[in-house]
mmCIF file of C-alpha atoms and ligand atoms in Angstrom:
data_model
loop_
_atom_site.group_PDB
_atom_site.id
_atom_site.type_symbol
_atom_site.label_atom_id
_atom_site.label_comp_id
_atom_site.label_asym_id
_atom_site.label_seq_id
_atom_site.Cartn_x
_atom_site.Cartn_y
_atom_site.Cartn_z
ATOM 1 C CA MET U 1 -19.718 -12.680 5.150
ATOM 2 C CA GLU U 2 -20.074 -8.934 5.609
ATOM 3 C CA ARG U 3 -17.100 -7.133 7.029
ATOM 4 C CA GLN U 4 -19.166 -5.939 9.975
ATOM 5 C CA GLN U 5 -20.153 -9.508 10.865
ATOM 6 C CA VAL U 6 -16.542 -10.578 10.683
ATOM 7 C CA ARG U 7 -15.546 -7.779 13.047
ATOM 8 C CA GLN U 8 -18.269 -8.716 15.442
ATOM 9 C CA ARG U 9 -17.307 -12.364 15.433
ATOM 10 C CA ILE U 10 -13.610 -11.596 15.985
ATOM 11 C CA ALA U 11 -14.520 -9.292 18.878
ATOM 12 C CA GLU U 12 -16.651 -12.035 20.451
ATOM 13 C CA ASN U 13 -13.934 -14.633 20.016
ATOM 14 C CA TRP U 14 -11.387 -12.270 21.521
ATOM 15 C CA ALA U 15 -13.587 -11.578 24.554
ATOM 16 C CA GLN U 16 -14.194 -15.298 25.070
ATOM 17 C CA VAL U 17 -10.528 -16.278 24.796
ATOM 18 C CA SER U 18 -9.441 -13.392 27.048
ATOM 19 C CA ASP U 19 -11.919 -14.555 29.691
ATOM 20 C CA GLU U 20 -10.662 -18.123 29.522
ATOM 21 C CA VAL U 21 -7.066 -16.975 29.829
ATOM 22 C CA CYS U 22 -7.928 -14.841 32.893
ATOM 23 C CA GLU U 23 -9.829 -17.716 34.458
ATOM 24 C CA ALA U 24 -6.962 -20.142 33.863
ATOM 25 C CA ALA U 25 -4.514 -17.695 35.439
ATOM 26 C CA LYS U 26 -6.713 -17.200 38.499
ATOM 27 C CA ARG U 27 -7.260 -20.932 38.953
ATOM 28 C CA SER U 28 -3.484 -21.318 39.039
ATOM 29 C CA GLY U 29 -3.191 -18.632 41.692
ATOM 30 C CA ARG U 30 -1.696 -16.135 39.258
ATOM 31 C CA GLN U 31 -2.592 -12.555 38.437
ATOM 32 C CA SER U 32 -4.872 -12.381 35.431
ATOM 33 C CA ASP U 33 -2.518 -9.910 33.741
ATOM 34 C CA SER U 34 0.466 -12.235 34.097
ATOM 35 C CA VAL U 35 -0.397 -13.938 30.814
ATOM 36 C CA ARG U 36 -0.273 -12.155 27.456
ATOM 37 C CA VAL U 37 -2.263 -13.470 24.545
ATOM 38 C CA ILE U 38 -0.346 -13.361 21.287
ATOM 39 C CA GLY U 39 -2.975 -13.374 18.549
ATOM 40 C CA VAL U 40 -1.623 -15.603 15.792
ATOM 41 C CA THR U 41 -2.872 -14.112 12.539
ATOM 42 C CA LYS U 42 -1.209 -16.387 9.968
ATOM 43 C CA TYR U 43 -4.624 -17.678 8.838
ATOM 44 C CA VAL U 44 -6.062 -14.325 7.802
ATOM 45 C CA ASP U 45 -5.395 -11.237 5.683
ATOM 46 C CA ALA U 46 -4.355 -7.765 6.809
ATOM 47 C CA ASP U 47 -7.967 -6.545 7.247
ATOM 48 C CA TRP U 48 -8.959 -9.310 9.632
ATOM 49 C CA THR U 49 -5.628 -8.970 11.399
ATOM 50 C CA ALA U 50 -6.376 -5.284 11.956
ATOM 51 C CA ASP U 51 -9.851 -6.231 13.224
ATOM 52 C CA LEU U 52 -8.290 -8.424 15.880
ATOM 53 C CA PHE U 53 -6.064 -5.558 16.973
ATOM 54 C CA GLU U 54 -9.092 -3.238 17.135
ATOM 55 C CA ALA U 55 -10.900 -5.822 19.265
ATOM 56 C CA GLY U 56 -8.174 -5.385 21.860
ATOM 57 C CA CYS U 57 -5.387 -7.792 20.953
ATOM 58 C CA ALA U 58 -2.270 -5.613 20.906
ATOM 59 C CA ASP U 59 0.226 -8.459 20.432
ATOM 60 C CA LEU U 60 0.175 -10.152 17.043
ATOM 61 C CA GLY U 61 2.190 -13.154 15.924
ATOM 62 C CA GLU U 62 3.169 -14.367 12.463
ATOM 63 C CA ASN U 63 5.216 -17.374 11.508
ATOM 64 C CA ARG U 64 6.515 -15.961 8.213
ATOM 65 C CA PRO U 65 8.490 -12.721 8.210
ATOM 66 C CA GLN U 66 7.339 -11.697 4.719
ATOM 67 C CA VAL U 67 3.719 -11.871 5.838
ATOM 68 C CA LEU U 68 4.473 -9.897 8.980
ATOM 69 C CA TRP U 69 6.033 -7.043 7.106
ATOM 70 C CA SER U 70 3.525 -6.981 4.290
ATOM 71 C CA LYS U 71 0.720 -6.625 6.842
ATOM 72 C CA ALA U 72 2.598 -4.046 8.885
ATOM 73 C CA ASP U 73 3.236 -2.029 5.711
ATOM 74 C CA SER U 74 -0.257 -2.281 4.286
ATOM 75 C CA PRO U 75 -2.192 1.010 4.050
ATOM 76 C CA SER U 76 -3.879 2.180 7.261
ATOM 77 C CA PHE U 77 -2.681 -0.836 9.241
ATOM 78 C CA PRO U 78 -2.423 0.108 12.942
ATOM 79 C CA SER U 79 1.143 1.093 13.782
ATOM 80 C CA GLU U 80 0.885 0.398 17.531
ATOM 81 C CA VAL U 81 0.932 -3.367 17.076
ATOM 82 C CA VAL U 82 3.532 -5.267 19.083
ATOM 83 C CA TRP U 83 4.826 -7.894 16.667
ATOM 84 C CA HIS U 84 5.925 -11.401 17.545
ATOM 85 C CA MET U 85 7.910 -13.583 15.178
ATOM 86 C CA ILE U 86 6.926 -17.139 16.069
ATOM 87 C CA GLY U 87 8.063 -19.278 13.124
ATOM 88 C CA HIS U 88 11.401 -20.375 11.755
ATOM 89 C CA LEU U 89 13.413 -17.344 10.701
ATOM 90 C CA GLN U 90 15.873 -17.497 7.829
ATOM 91 C CA THR U 91 18.987 -15.445 8.349
ATOM 92 C CA ASN U 92 18.465 -13.441 5.159
ATOM 93 C CA LYS U 93 15.184 -12.070 6.562
ATOM 94 C CA VAL U 94 16.591 -10.760 9.836
ATOM 95 C CA ARG U 95 17.660 -7.266 8.816
ATOM 96 C CA ARG U 96 14.339 -6.308 7.292
ATOM 97 C CA LEU U 97 12.361 -7.913 10.109
ATOM 98 C CA LEU U 98 14.134 -5.826 12.741
ATOM 99 C CA ARG U 99 12.469 -2.673 11.391
ATOM 100 C CA TYR U 100 9.270 -3.884 13.040
ATOM 101 C CA GLN U 101 10.937 -4.375 16.438
ATOM 102 C CA PRO U 102 9.455 -7.821 17.002
ATOM 103 C CA LEU U 103 9.939 -10.085 19.946
ATOM 104 C CA ILE U 104 11.488 -13.126 18.287
ATOM 105 C CA HIS U 105 10.211 -16.360 19.869
ATOM 106 C CA SER U 106 11.865 -18.748 17.474
ATOM 107 C CA VAL U 107 15.626 -18.547 17.910
ATOM 108 C CA ASP U 108 16.635 -22.075 17.015
ATOM 109 C CA SER U 109 20.357 -21.840 16.240
ATOM 110 C CA GLU U 110 23.484 -20.128 17.453
ATOM 111 C CA ARG U 111 24.036 -18.693 13.999
ATOM 112 C CA LEU U 112 20.627 -17.021 14.011
ATOM 113 C CA LEU U 113 21.209 -15.623 17.496
ATOM 114 C CA GLN U 114 24.558 -14.150 16.464
ATOM 115 C CA LEU U 115 23.108 -12.619 13.356
ATOM 116 C CA ILE U 116 20.206 -11.026 15.240
ATOM 117 C CA ALA U 117 22.764 -9.601 17.662
ATOM 118 C CA ALA U 118 24.990 -8.227 14.902
ATOM 119 C CA GLU U 119 22.115 -6.706 12.921
ATOM 120 C CA SER U 120 20.605 -5.219 16.069
ATOM 121 C CA VAL U 121 23.899 -3.530 16.927
ATOM 122 C CA GLN U 122 24.008 -2.161 13.367
ATOM 123 C CA ALA U 123 20.487 -0.809 13.771
ATOM 124 C CA SER U 124 21.241 0.532 17.284
ATOM 125 C CA VAL U 125 18.485 -1.527 18.898
ATOM 126 C CA THR U 126 18.313 -4.292 21.457
ATOM 127 C CA THR U 127 16.149 -7.180 20.298
ATOM 128 C CA LYS U 128 14.390 -9.368 22.826
ATOM 129 C CA VAL U 129 14.452 -13.027 21.954
ATOM 130 C CA LEU U 130 13.260 -16.350 23.293
ATOM 131 C CA LEU U 131 15.185 -19.545 22.727
ATOM 132 C CA GLU U 132 13.000 -22.201 21.137
ATOM 133 C CA VAL U 133 13.425 -25.509 22.882
ATOM 134 C CA ASN U 134 12.380 -28.801 21.349
ATOM 135 C CA ILE U 135 10.982 -30.452 24.423
ATOM 136 C CA SER U 136 9.104 -33.253 22.709
ATOM 137 C CA GLY U 137 12.223 -34.615 21.015
ATOM 138 C CA ASP U 138 10.000 -34.701 17.920
ATOM 139 C CA GLN U 139 12.338 -34.650 14.896
ATOM 140 C CA SER U 140 9.767 -32.843 12.797
ATOM 141 C CA LYS U 141 9.820 -29.885 15.168
ATOM 142 C CA THR U 142 12.388 -27.152 15.080
ATOM 143 C CA GLY U 143 14.104 -26.004 18.210
ATOM 144 C CA LEU U 144 17.203 -26.476 20.279
ATOM 145 C CA SER U 145 17.798 -29.391 22.591
ATOM 146 C CA PRO U 146 17.925 -28.495 26.308
ATOM 147 C CA SER U 147 21.718 -28.850 26.306
ATOM 148 C CA GLU U 148 22.075 -26.559 23.282
ATOM 149 C CA VAL U 149 19.972 -23.935 25.073
ATOM 150 C CA ASP U 150 22.247 -24.281 28.068
ATOM 151 C CA ASP U 151 25.322 -23.775 25.860
ATOM 152 C CA LEU U 152 23.903 -20.611 24.301
ATOM 153 C CA LEU U 153 23.052 -19.159 27.678
ATOM 154 C CA GLN U 154 26.570 -19.817 28.975
ATOM 155 C CA GLN U 155 28.242 -17.946 26.156
ATOM 156 C CA ASP U 156 29.295 -14.360 26.142
ATOM 157 C CA ARG U 157 26.124 -12.566 25.139
ATOM 158 C CA GLY U 158 27.530 -9.305 23.946
ATOM 159 C CA GLU U 159 25.188 -6.580 22.826
ATOM 160 C CA GLY U 160 22.194 -6.464 20.540
ATOM 161 C CA VAL U 161 20.097 -9.223 22.014
ATOM 162 C CA GLU U 162 18.459 -9.832 25.325
ATOM 163 C CA MET U 163 17.448 -13.439 25.989
ATOM 164 C CA VAL U 164 14.271 -13.148 28.023
ATOM 165 C CA GLY U 165 12.963 -16.708 28.142
ATOM 166 C CA LEU U 166 12.011 -19.889 26.353
ATOM 167 C CA MET U 167 9.478 -20.877 23.738
ATOM 168 C CA ALA U 168 8.170 -24.401 23.282
ATOM 169 C CA MET U 169 5.569 -26.410 21.438
ATOM 170 C CA THR U 170 4.190 -29.746 22.496
ATOM 171 C CA GLY U 171 4.761 -32.690 20.174
ATOM 172 C CA LEU U 172 2.386 -33.333 17.295
ATOM 173 C CA GLY U 173 -0.679 -35.204 18.452
ATOM 174 C CA ALA U 174 0.381 -35.071 22.092
ATOM 175 C CA ASP U 175 -2.471 -36.081 24.374
ATOM 176 C CA HIS U 176 -3.532 -34.037 27.363
ATOM 177 C CA ALA U 177 -1.297 -35.800 29.889
ATOM 178 C CA THR U 178 1.725 -35.629 27.595
ATOM 179 C CA ALA U 179 1.189 -31.933 26.913
ATOM 180 C CA GLN U 180 0.901 -31.240 30.646
ATOM 181 C CA ARG U 181 4.112 -33.107 31.338
ATOM 182 C CA GLN U 182 5.968 -31.298 28.562
ATOM 183 C CA PHE U 183 4.863 -27.872 29.805
ATOM 184 C CA GLU U 184 6.077 -28.787 33.285
ATOM 185 C CA GLU U 185 9.393 -29.894 31.799
ATOM 186 C CA VAL U 186 9.812 -26.563 30.048
ATOM 187 C CA ARG U 187 9.163 -24.689 33.255
ATOM 188 C CA GLU U 188 11.629 -26.839 35.183
ATOM 189 C CA LEU U 189 14.211 -26.406 32.460
ATOM 190 C CA ARG U 190 13.740 -22.645 32.605
ATOM 191 C CA ASP U 191 14.144 -22.583 36.388
ATOM 192 C CA GLN U 192 17.303 -24.644 36.142
ATOM 193 C CA LEU U 193 18.799 -22.604 33.289
ATOM 194 C CA SER U 194 17.946 -19.379 35.012
ATOM 195 C CA ARG U 195 19.907 -20.435 38.089
ATOM 196 C CA ARG U 196 22.861 -21.611 36.024
ATOM 197 C CA SER U 197 23.052 -18.548 33.789
ATOM 198 C CA GLY U 198 22.016 -15.893 36.279
ATOM 199 C CA LEU U 199 19.495 -14.568 33.732
ATOM 200 C CA PRO U 200 15.880 -14.132 34.897
ATOM 201 C CA LEU U 201 14.356 -15.814 31.788
ATOM 202 C CA ASP U 202 10.963 -14.537 32.912
ATOM 203 C CA GLU U 203 9.080 -15.299 29.736
ATOM 204 C CA LEU U 204 7.646 -18.692 28.856
ATOM 205 C CA SER U 205 5.909 -18.755 25.483
ATOM 206 C CA MET U 206 3.899 -21.964 25.349
ATOM 207 C CA GLY U 207 0.318 -23.039 24.762
ATOM 208 C CA MET U 208 -1.865 -22.702 21.663
ATOM 209 C CA SER U 209 -5.623 -22.859 20.993
ATOM 210 C CA GLY U 210 -5.939 -26.469 22.116
ATOM 211 C CA ASP U 211 -3.743 -26.467 25.201
ATOM 212 C CA PHE U 212 -3.317 -22.969 26.606
ATOM 213 C CA VAL U 213 -5.098 -23.761 29.875
ATOM 214 C CA ASP U 214 -2.501 -26.404 30.756
ATOM 215 C CA ALA U 215 0.327 -24.139 29.633
ATOM 216 C CA ILE U 216 -0.910 -21.367 31.942
ATOM 217 C CA ALA U 217 -1.106 -23.834 34.831
ATOM 218 C CA SER U 218 2.583 -24.564 34.189
ATOM 219 C CA GLY U 219 3.593 -20.905 34.170
ATOM 220 C CA ALA U 220 3.203 -19.698 30.579
ATOM 221 C CA THR U 221 3.514 -15.910 30.363
ATOM 222 C CA MET U 222 2.628 -15.817 26.668
ATOM 223 C CA VAL U 223 0.117 -18.034 24.921
ATOM 224 C CA ARG U 224 0.073 -18.089 21.123
ATOM 225 C CA ILE U 225 -3.530 -18.404 20.041
ATOM 226 C CA GLY U 226 -4.680 -18.508 16.452
ATOM 227 C CA SER U 227 -7.582 -20.690 15.368
ATOM 228 C CA ARG U 228 -9.733 -20.010 18.443
ATOM 229 C CA LEU U 229 -9.706 -16.301 17.630
ATOM 230 C CA PHE U 230 -11.049 -16.950 14.157
ATOM 231 C CA SER U 231 -13.468 -19.732 14.928
ATOM 232 C CA GLY U 232 -16.613 -19.553 12.839
ATOM 233 C CA LEU U 233 -14.697 -17.640 10.164
ATOM 234 C CA LEU U 234 -12.236 -20.094 8.681
ATOM 235 C CA GLY U 235 -13.375 -22.723 6.209
HETATM 236 C C1 LIG J 1 -0.019 -21.493 14.134
HETATM 237 C C2 LIG J 1 0.815 -21.370 15.351
HETATM 238 C C3 LIG J 1 0.229 -21.160 16.611
HETATM 239 C C4 LIG J 1 -1.273 -21.050 16.824
HETATM 240 O O1 LIG J 1 -1.880 -22.289 16.701
HETATM 241 P P1 LIG J 1 -3.476 -22.448 16.935
HETATM 242 O O2 LIG J 1 -3.607 -23.895 17.207
HETATM 243 O O3 LIG J 1 -4.124 -22.013 15.667
HETATM 244 O O4 LIG J 1 -3.836 -21.613 18.088
HETATM 245 C C5 LIG J 1 1.068 -21.031 17.693
HETATM 246 N N1 LIG J 1 2.408 -21.113 17.575
HETATM 247 C C6 LIG J 1 3.013 -21.310 16.388
HETATM 248 C C7 LIG J 1 4.494 -21.377 16.328
HETATM 249 C C8 LIG J 1 2.234 -21.446 15.230
HETATM 250 O O5 LIG J 1 2.840 -21.640 14.057
#
């Protein structure tokens, strides 16, 4: 496909998804700008990723740090991108990743949280993070149990990181009703943990291409959408 056709298709997909997100927010009695779309670009190369940004998607998400930084560093890649790290993060990748000032959605251990804090202090930055909760109890999924999240929030937070909310994924193959219930559980957990910890925990990162409408109905503030944005373009 010609580059121009690709651009056009990505722009159309972006417009369509943005409309659906706005509609879902309004139907839930929320402001349409209360939900941010994180464009998940793990399926495509740096050129198509840049096309999505040009179409209007300022927030981009990658699940592998090496891919994030190789795109960010590629020639003429837009520098205004707000990066989101959404996949499992190995501790030896943290220092380099922090150069790109990402919001890290996938904090799934105390050790990782402490390291992000220490490296952020070293780099004189404050890194915003979400704690990834495994709500489905699915062993194949990463994430902290609700009680582990509670423990982390109770601890002395020190400097370097700001815990701004929770991230969750529904279980593999979850049907509509199950997904809805799990999103509600995440929201309730957040409300409860926010009261206990005294932290606002405003951000809820949940919902993907197949289930973002339900996630928005349950209070998602960030939806991580990948395949819908590239539909018609991936094999
Ligand atoms: C791939 C991925 C997404 C996007 O999934 P789609 O179904 O393609 O929208 C969202 N979150 C995470 C953590 C992912 O790895």
